[in-house]
PDB file of C-alpha atoms and ligand atoms in Angstrom:
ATOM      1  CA  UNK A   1     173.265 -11.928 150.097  1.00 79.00           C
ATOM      2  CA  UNK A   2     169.624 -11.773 148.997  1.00 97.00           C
ATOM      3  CA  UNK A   3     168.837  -7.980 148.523  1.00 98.00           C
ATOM      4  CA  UNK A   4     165.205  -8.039 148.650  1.00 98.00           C
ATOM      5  CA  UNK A   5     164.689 -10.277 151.731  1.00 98.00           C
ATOM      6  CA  UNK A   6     162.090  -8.818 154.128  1.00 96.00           C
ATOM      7  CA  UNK A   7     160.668  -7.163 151.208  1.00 98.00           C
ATOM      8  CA  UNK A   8     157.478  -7.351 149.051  1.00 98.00           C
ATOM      9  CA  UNK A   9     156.742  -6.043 145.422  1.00 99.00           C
ATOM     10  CA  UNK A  10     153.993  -5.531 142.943  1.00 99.00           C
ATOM     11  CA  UNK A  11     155.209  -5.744 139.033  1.00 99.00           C
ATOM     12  CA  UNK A  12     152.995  -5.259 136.102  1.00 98.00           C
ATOM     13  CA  UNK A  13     153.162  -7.224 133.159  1.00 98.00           C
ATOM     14  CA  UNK A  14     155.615 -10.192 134.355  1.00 98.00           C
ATOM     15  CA  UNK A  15     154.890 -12.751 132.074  1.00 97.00           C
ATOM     16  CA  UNK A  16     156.948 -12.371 129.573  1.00 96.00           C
ATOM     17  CA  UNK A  17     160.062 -10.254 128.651  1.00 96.00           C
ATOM     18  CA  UNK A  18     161.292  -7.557 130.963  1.00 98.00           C
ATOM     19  CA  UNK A  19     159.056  -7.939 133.060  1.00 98.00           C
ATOM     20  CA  UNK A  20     159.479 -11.972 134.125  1.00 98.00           C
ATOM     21  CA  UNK A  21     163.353 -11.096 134.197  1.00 98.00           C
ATOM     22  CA  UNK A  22     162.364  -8.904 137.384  1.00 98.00           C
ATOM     23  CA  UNK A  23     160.055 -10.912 139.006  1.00 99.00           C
ATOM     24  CA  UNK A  24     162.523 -13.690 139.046  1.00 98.00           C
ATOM     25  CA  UNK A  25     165.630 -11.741 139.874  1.00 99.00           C
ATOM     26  CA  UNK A  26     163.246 -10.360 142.967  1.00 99.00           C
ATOM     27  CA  UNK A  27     162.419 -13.923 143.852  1.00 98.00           C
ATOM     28  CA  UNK A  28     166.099 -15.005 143.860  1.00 98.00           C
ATOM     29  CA  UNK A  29     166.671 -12.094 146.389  1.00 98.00           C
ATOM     30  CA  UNK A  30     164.055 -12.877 148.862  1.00 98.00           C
ATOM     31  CA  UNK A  31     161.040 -10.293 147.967  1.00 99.00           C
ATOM     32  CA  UNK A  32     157.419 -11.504 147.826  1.00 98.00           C
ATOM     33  CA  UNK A  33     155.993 -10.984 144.791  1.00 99.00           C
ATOM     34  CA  UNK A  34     152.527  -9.929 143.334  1.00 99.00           C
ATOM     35  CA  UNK A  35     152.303  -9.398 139.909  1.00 99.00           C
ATOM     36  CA  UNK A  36     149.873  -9.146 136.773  1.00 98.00           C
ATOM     37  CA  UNK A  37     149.099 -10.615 133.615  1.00 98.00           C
ATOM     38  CA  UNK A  38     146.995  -9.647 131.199  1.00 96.00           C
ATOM     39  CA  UNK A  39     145.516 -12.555 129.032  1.00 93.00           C
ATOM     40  CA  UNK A  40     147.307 -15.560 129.490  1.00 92.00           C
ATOM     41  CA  UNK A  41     146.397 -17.562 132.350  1.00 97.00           C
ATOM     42  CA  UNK A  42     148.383 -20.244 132.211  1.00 97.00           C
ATOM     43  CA  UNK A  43     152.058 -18.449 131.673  1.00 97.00           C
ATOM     44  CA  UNK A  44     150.540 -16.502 134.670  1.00 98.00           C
ATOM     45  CA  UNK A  45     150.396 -19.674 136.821  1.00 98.00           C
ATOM     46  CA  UNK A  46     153.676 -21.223 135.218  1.00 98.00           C
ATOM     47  CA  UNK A  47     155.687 -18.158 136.551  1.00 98.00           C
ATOM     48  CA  UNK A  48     153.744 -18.212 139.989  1.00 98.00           C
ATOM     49  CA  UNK A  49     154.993 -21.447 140.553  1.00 98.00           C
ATOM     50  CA  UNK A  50     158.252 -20.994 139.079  1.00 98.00           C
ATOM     51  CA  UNK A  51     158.761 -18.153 141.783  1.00 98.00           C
ATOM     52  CA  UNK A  52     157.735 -20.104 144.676  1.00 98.00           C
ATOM     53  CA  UNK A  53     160.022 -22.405 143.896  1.00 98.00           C
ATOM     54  CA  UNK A  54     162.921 -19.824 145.003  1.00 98.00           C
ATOM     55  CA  UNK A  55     161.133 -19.464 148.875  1.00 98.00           C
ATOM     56  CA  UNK A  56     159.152 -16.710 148.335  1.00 98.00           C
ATOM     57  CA  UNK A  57     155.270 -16.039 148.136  1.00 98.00           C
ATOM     58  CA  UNK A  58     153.741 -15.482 144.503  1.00 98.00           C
ATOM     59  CA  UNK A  59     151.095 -14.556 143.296  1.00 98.00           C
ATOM     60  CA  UNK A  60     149.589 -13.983 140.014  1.00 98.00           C
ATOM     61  CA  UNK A  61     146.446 -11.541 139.525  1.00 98.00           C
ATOM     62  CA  UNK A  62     144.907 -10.164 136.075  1.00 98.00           C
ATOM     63  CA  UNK A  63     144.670  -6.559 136.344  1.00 98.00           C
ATOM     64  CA  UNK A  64     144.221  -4.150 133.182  1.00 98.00           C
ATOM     65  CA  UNK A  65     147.087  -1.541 134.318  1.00 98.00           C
ATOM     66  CA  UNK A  66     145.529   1.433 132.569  1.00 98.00           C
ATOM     67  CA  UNK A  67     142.700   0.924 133.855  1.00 98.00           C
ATOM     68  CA  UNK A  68     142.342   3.097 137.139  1.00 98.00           C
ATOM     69  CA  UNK A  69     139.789   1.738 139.155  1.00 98.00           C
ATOM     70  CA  UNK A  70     141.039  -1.725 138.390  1.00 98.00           C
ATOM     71  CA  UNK A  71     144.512  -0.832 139.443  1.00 98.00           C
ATOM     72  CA  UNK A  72     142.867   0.235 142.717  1.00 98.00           C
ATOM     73  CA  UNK A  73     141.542  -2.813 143.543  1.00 98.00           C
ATOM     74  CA  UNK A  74     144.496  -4.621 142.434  1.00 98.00           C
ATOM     75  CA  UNK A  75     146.751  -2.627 145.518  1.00 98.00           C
ATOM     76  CA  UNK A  76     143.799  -3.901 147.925  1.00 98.00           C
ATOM     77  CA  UNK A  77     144.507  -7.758 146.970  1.00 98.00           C
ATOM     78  CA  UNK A  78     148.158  -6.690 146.843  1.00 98.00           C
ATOM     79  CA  UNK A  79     147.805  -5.263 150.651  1.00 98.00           C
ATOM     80  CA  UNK A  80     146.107  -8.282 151.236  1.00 98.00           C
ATOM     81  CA  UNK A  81     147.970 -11.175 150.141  1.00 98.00           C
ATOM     82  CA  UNK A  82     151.395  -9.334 151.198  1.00 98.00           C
ATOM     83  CA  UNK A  83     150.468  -8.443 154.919  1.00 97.00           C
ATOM     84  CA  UNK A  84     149.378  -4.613 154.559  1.00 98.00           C
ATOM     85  CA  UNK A  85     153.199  -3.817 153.311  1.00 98.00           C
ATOM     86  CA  UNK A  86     154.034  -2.683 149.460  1.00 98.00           C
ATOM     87  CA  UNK A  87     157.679  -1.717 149.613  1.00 98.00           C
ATOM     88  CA  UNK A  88     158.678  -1.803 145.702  1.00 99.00           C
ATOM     89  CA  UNK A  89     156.312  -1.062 142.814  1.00 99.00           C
ATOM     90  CA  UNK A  90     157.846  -1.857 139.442  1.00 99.00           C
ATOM     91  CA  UNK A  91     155.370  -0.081 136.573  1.00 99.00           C
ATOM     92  CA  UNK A  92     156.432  -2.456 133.812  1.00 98.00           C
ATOM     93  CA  UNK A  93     153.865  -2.812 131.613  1.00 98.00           C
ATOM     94  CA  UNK A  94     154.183  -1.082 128.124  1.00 98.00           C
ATOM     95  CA  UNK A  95     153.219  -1.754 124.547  1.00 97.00           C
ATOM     96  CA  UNK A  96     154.026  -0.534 120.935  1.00 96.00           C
ATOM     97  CA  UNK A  97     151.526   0.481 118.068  1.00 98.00           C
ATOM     98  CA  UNK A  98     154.556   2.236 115.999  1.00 96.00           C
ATOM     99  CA  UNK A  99     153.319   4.176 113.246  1.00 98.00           C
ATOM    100  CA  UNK A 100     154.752   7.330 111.165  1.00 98.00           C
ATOM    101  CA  UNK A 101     152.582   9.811 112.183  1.00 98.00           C
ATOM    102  CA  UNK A 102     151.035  10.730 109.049  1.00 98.00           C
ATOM    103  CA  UNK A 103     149.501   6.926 109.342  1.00 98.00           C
ATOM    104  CA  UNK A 104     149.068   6.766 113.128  1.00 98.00           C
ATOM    105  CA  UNK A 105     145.288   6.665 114.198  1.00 98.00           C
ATOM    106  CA  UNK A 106     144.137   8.609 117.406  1.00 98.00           C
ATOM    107  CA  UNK A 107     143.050   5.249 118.691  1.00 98.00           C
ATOM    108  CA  UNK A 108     146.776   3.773 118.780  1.00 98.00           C
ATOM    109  CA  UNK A 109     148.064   7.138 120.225  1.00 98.00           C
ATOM    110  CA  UNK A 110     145.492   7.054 123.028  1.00 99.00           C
ATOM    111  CA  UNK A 111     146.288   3.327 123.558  1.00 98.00           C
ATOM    112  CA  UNK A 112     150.177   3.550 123.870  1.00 99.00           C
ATOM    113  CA  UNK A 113     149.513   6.678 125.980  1.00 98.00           C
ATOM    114  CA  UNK A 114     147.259   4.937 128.650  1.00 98.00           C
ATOM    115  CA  UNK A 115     149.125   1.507 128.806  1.00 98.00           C
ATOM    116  CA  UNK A 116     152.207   3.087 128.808  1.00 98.00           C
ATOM    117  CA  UNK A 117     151.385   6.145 130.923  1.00 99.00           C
ATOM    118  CA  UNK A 118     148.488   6.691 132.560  1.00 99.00           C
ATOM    119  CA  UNK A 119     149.132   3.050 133.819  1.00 99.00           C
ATOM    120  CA  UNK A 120     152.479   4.704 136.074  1.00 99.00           C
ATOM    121  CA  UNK A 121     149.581   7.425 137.924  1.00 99.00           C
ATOM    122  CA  UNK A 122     147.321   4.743 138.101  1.00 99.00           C
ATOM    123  CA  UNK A 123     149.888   2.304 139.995  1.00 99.00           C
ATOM    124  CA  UNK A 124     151.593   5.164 142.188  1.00 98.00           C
ATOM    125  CA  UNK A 125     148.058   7.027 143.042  1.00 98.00           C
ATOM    126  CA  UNK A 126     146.941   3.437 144.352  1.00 98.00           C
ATOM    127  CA  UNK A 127     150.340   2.315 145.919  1.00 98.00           C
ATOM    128  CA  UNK A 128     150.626   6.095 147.169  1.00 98.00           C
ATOM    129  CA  UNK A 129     148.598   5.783 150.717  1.00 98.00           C
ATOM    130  CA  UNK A 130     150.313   2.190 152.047  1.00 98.00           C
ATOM    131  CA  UNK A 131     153.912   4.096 151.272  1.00 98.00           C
ATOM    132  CA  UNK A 132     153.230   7.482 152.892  1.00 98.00           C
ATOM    133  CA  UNK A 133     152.312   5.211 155.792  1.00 98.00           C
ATOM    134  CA  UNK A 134     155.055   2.709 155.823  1.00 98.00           C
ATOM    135  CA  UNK A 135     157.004   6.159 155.594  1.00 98.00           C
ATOM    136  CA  UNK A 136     159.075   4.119 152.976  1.00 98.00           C
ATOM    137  CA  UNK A 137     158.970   2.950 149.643  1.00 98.00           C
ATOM    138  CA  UNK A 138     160.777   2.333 146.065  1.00 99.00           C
ATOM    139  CA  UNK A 139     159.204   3.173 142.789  1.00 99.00           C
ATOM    140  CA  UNK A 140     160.726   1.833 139.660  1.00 99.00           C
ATOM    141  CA  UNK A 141     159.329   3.193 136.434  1.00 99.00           C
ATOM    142  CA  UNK A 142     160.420   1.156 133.062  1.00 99.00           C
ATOM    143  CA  UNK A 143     160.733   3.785 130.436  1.00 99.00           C
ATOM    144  CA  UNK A 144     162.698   3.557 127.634  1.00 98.00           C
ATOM    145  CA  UNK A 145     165.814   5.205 125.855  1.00 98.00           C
ATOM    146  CA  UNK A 146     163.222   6.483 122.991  1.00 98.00           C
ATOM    147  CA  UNK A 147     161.613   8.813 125.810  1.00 98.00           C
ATOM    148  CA  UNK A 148     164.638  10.343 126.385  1.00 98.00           C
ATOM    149  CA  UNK A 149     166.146  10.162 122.689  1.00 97.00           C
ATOM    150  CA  UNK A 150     163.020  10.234 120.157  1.00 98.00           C
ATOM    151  CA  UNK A 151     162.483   7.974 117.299  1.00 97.00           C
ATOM    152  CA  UNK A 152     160.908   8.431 113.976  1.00 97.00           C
ATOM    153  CA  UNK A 153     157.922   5.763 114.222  1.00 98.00           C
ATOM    154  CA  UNK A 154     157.305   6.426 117.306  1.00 98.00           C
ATOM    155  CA  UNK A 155     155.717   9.021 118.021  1.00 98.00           C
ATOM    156  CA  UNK A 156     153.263   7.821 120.356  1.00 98.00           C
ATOM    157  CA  UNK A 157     155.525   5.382 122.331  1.00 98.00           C
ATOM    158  CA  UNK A 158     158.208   8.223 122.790  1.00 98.00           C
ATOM    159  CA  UNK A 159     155.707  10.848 123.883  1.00 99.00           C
ATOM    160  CA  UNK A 160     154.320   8.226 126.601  1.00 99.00           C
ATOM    161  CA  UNK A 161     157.873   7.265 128.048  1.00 99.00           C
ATOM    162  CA  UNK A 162     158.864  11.075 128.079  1.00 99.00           C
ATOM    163  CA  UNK A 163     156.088  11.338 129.988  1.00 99.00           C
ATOM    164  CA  UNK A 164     156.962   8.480 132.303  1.00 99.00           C
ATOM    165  CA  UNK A 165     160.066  10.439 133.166  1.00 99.00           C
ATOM    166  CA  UNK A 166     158.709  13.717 133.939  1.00 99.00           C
ATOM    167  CA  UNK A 167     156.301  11.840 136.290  1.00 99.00           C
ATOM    168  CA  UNK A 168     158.877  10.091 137.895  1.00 99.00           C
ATOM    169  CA  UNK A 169     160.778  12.989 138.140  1.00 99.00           C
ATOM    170  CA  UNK A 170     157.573  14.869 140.397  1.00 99.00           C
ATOM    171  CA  UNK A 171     156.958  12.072 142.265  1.00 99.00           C
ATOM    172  CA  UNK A 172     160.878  12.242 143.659  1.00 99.00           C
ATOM    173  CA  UNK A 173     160.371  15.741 144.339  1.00 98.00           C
ATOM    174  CA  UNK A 174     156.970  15.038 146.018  1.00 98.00           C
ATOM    175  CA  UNK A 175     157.608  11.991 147.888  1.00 98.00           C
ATOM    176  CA  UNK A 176     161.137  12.124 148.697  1.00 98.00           C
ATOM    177  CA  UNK A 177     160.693  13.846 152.494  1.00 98.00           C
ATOM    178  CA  UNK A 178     158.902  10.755 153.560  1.00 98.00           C
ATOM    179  CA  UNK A 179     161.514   8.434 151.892  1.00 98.00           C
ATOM    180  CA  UNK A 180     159.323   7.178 148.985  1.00 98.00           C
ATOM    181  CA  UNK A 181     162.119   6.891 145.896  1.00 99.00           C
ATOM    182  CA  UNK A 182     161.340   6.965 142.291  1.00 99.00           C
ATOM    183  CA  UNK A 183     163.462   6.063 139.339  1.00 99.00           C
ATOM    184  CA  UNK A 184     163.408   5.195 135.778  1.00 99.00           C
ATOM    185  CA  UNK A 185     164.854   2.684 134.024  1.00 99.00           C
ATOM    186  CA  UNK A 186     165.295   3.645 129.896  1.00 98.00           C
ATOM    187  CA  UNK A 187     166.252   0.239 128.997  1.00 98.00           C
ATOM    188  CA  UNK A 188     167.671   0.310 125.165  1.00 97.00           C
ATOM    189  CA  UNK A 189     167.591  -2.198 122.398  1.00 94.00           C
ATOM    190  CA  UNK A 190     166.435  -5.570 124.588  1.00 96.00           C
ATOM    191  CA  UNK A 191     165.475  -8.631 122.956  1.00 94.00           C
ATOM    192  CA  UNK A 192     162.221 -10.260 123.762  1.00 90.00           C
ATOM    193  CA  UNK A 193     158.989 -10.566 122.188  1.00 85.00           C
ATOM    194  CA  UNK A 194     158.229  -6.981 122.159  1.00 78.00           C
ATOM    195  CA  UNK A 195     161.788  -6.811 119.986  1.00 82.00           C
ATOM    196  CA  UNK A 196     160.674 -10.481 118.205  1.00 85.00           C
ATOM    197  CA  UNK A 197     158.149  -8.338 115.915  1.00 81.00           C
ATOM    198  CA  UNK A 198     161.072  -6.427 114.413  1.00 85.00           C
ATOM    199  CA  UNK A 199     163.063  -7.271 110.550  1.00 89.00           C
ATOM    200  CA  UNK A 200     165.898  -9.378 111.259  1.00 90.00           C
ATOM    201  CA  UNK A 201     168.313  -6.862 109.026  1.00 92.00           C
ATOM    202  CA  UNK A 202     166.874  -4.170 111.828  1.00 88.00           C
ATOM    203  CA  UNK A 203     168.073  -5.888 114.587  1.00 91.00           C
ATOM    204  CA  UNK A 204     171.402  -6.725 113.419  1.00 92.00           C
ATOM    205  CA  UNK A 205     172.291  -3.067 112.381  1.00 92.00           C
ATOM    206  CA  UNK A 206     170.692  -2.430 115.649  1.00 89.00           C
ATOM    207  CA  UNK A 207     173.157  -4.745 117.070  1.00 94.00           C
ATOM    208  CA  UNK A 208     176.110  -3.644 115.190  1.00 95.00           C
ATOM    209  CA  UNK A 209     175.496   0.295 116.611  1.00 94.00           C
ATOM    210  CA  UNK A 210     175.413  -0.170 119.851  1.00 97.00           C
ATOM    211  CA  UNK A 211     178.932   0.221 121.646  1.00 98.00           C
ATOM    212  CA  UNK A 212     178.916  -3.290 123.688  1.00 98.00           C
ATOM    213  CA  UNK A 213     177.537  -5.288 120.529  1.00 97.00           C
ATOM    214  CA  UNK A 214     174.810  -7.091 121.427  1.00 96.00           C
ATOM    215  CA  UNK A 215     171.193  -6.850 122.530  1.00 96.00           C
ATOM    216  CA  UNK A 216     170.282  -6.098 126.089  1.00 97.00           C
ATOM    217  CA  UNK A 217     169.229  -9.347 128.454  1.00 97.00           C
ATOM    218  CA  UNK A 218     165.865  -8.762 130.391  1.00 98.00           C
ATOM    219  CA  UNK A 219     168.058  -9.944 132.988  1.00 98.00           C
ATOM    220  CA  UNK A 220     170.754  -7.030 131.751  1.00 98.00           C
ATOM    221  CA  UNK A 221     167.532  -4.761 133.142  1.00 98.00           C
ATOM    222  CA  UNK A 222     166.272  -6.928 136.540  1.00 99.00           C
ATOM    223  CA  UNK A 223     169.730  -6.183 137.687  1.00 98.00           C
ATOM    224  CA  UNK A 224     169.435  -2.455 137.142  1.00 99.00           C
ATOM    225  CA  UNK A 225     166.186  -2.910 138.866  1.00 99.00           C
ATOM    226  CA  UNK A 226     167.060  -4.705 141.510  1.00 99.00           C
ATOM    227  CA  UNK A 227     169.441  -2.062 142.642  1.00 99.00           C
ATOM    228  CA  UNK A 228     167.067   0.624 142.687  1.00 99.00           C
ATOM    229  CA  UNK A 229     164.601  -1.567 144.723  1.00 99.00           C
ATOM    230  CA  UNK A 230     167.222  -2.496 147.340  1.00 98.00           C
ATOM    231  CA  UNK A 231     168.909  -0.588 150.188  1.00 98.00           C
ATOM    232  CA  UNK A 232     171.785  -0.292 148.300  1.00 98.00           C
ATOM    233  CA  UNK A 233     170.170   2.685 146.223  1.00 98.00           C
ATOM    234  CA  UNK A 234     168.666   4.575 149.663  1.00 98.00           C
ATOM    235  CA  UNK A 235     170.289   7.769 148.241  1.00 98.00           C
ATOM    236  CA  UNK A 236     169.312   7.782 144.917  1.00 99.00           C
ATOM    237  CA  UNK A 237     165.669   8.937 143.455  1.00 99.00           C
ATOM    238  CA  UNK A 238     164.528  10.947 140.458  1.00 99.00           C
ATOM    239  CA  UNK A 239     167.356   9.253 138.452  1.00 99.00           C
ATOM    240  CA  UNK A 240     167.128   8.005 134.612  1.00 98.00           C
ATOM    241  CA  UNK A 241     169.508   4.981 134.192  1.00 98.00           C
ATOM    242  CA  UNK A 242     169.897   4.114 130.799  1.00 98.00           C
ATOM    243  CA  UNK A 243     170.578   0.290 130.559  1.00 98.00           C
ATOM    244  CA  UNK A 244     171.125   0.519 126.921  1.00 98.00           C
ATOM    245  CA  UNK A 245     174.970  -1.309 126.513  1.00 98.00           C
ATOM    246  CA  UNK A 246     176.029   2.488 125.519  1.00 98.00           C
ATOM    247  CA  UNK A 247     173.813   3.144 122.727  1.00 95.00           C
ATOM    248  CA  UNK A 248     172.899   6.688 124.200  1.00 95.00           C
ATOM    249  CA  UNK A 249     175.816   8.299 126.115  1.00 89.00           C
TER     250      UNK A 249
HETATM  251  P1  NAD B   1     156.676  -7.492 126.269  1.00 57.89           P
HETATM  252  O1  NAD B   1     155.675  -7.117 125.221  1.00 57.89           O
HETATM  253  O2  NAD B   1     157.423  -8.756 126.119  1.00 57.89           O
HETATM  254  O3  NAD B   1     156.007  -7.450 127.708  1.00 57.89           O
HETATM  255  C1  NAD B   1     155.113  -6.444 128.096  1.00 57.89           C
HETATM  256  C2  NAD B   1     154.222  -7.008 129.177  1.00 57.89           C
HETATM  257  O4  NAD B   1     153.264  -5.996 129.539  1.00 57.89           O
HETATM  258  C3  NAD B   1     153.413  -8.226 128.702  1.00 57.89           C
HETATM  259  O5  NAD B   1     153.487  -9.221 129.698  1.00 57.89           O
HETATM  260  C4  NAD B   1     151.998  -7.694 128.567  1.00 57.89           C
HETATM  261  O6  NAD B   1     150.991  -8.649 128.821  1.00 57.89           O
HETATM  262  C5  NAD B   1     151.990  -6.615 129.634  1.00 57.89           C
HETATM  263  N1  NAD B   1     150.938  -5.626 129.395  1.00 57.89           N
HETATM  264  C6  NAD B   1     150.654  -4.985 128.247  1.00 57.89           C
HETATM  265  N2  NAD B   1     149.611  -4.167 128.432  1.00 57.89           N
HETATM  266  C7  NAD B   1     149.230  -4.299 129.729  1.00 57.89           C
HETATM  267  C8  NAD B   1     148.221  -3.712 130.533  1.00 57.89           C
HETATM  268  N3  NAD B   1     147.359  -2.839 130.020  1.00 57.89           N
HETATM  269  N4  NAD B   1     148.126  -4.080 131.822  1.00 57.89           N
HETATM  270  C9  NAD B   1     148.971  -4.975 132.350  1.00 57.89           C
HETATM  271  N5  NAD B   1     149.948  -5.567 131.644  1.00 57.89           N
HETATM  272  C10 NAD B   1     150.077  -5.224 130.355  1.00 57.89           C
HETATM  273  O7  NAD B   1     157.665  -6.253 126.343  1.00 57.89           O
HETATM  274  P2  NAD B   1     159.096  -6.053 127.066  1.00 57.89           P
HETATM  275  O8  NAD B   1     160.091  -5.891 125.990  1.00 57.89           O
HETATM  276  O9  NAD B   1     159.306  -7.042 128.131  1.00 57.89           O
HETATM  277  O10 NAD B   1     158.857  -4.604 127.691  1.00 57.89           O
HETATM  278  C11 NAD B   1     158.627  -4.363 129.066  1.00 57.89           C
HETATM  279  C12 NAD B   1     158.731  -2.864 129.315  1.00 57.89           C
HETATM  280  O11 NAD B   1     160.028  -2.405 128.906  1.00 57.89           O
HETATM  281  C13 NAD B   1     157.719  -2.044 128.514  1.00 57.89           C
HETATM  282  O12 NAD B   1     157.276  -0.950 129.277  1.00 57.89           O
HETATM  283  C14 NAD B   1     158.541  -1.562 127.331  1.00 57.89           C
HETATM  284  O13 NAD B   1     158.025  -0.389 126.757  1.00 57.89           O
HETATM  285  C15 NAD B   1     159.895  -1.346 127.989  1.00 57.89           C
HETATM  286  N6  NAD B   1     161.023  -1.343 127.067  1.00 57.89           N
HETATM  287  C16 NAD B   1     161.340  -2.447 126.313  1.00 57.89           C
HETATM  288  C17 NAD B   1     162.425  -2.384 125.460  1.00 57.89           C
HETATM  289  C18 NAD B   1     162.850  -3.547 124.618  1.00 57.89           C
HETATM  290  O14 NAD B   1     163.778  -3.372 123.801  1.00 57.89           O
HETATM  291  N7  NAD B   1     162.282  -4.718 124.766  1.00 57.89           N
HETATM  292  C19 NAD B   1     163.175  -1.217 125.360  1.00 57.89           C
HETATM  293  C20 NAD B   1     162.823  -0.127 126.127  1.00 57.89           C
HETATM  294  C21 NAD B   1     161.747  -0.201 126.992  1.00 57.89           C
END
């Protein structure tokens, strides 16, 4: 049964990591897909093909996510290319610039803060209009299990997914009567590049604490994902689901 068939979607940040694990999970189930890239070009293309080659439409658009008027005018191409309808946004797009605070620089705050953040009001003021008049509509935030949790280091990266979940939180509350969801997903340890940049003796004691033993899968979090985009989640909205293999129960 393909979940998503019928349905289109706009990711951010699908290249790599997380956020390619969702684009092709929504591909496999039927959704058309627009999503963004940042700087390379040619991954960009790779995955656009890669995606059509499961049925669906693809297509692959650089758009700066914390930047507001560009997210703007990436929903009109969006609208464009997927026939005026935008049922699932998936704000995936996030960085790191972990620092103890004594050593963190305002600069890497306000960075983490508008990638990570402002990005989610930029995405859902822009998607906002199309969903209010589709009277439908799924909104899948990718937070983190530090928003929810804290970790020394990260300061600034903890403070912006926090924030992504008391957004997501108001938008349910807002949005709900006309059937416009919105979830987060606080994924936990998963490994991809983001994760690459870490000691190896890090990751295994990482490994070794959480309950299931092993890192998460991006695919571990496209599932997760994919069930709050579908119909099968039509009763569910300002949720947290930790996909995190037990690390915070
Ligand atoms: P990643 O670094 O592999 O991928 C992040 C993607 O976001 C990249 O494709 C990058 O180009 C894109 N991006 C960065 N800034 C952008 C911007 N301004 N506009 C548009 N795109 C931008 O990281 P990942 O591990 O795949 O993480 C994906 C999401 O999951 C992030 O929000 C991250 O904070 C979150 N997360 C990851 C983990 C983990 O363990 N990997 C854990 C919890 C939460």
């Amino acid at each position: 049964m393909k979940l998503l068939s019928g349905k289109t979607a706009v990711i951010t940040g699908a290249t790599r990591g997380i956020g390619k694990g969702i684009a092709e999970k929504f591909a496999e189930n039927g959704a058309n897909i627009v999503f963004t890239y940042l700087s390379s070009e040619e991954k960009a293309k790779a995955l656009e093909d890669h995606l059509k080659s499961y049925g669906v439409e693809a297509f692959a658009i650089r758009s700066d996510a914390s930047d507001f008027e560009q997210a703007q005018e990436l929903i009109k191409v969006a609208l464009d290319k997927l026939n005026g309808r935008i049922d699932v946004l998936v704000n995936n797009a996030g960085i790191t610039k972990d620092n103890l605070l004594m050593r963190m620089s305002e600069e890497d705050y306000d960075r983490v803060m508008e990638v990570n953040l402002k990005s989610i009001f930029n995405m859902t003021k822009a998607v906002q209009r199309t969903m209010l008049k589709q009277r439908q509509g799924s909104i899948v935030n990718i937070s983190s299990v530090v928003g929810v949790k804290g970790n020394a280091g990260q300061a600034n990266y903890a403070a912006s997914k926090a924030g992504a979940i008391g957004f997501s939180k108001s938008i349910a509350l807002e949005l709900g009567s006309r059937n416009i969801r919105c979830n987060v997903i606080a994924p936990g340890f998963i490994e991809t590049e983001m994760t690459e940049k870490l000691n190896a003796d890090v990751v295994s004691q990482w490994r070794e604490s959480i309950p299931l033993k092993r890192g998460g899968t991006p695919e571990d979090v496209a599932n997760v994902t994919l069930f709050l985009a579908s119909d099968l989640s039509t009763y569910v909205t300002g949720q947290v689901v930790n996909v995190c293999g037990g690390m915070l129960t």
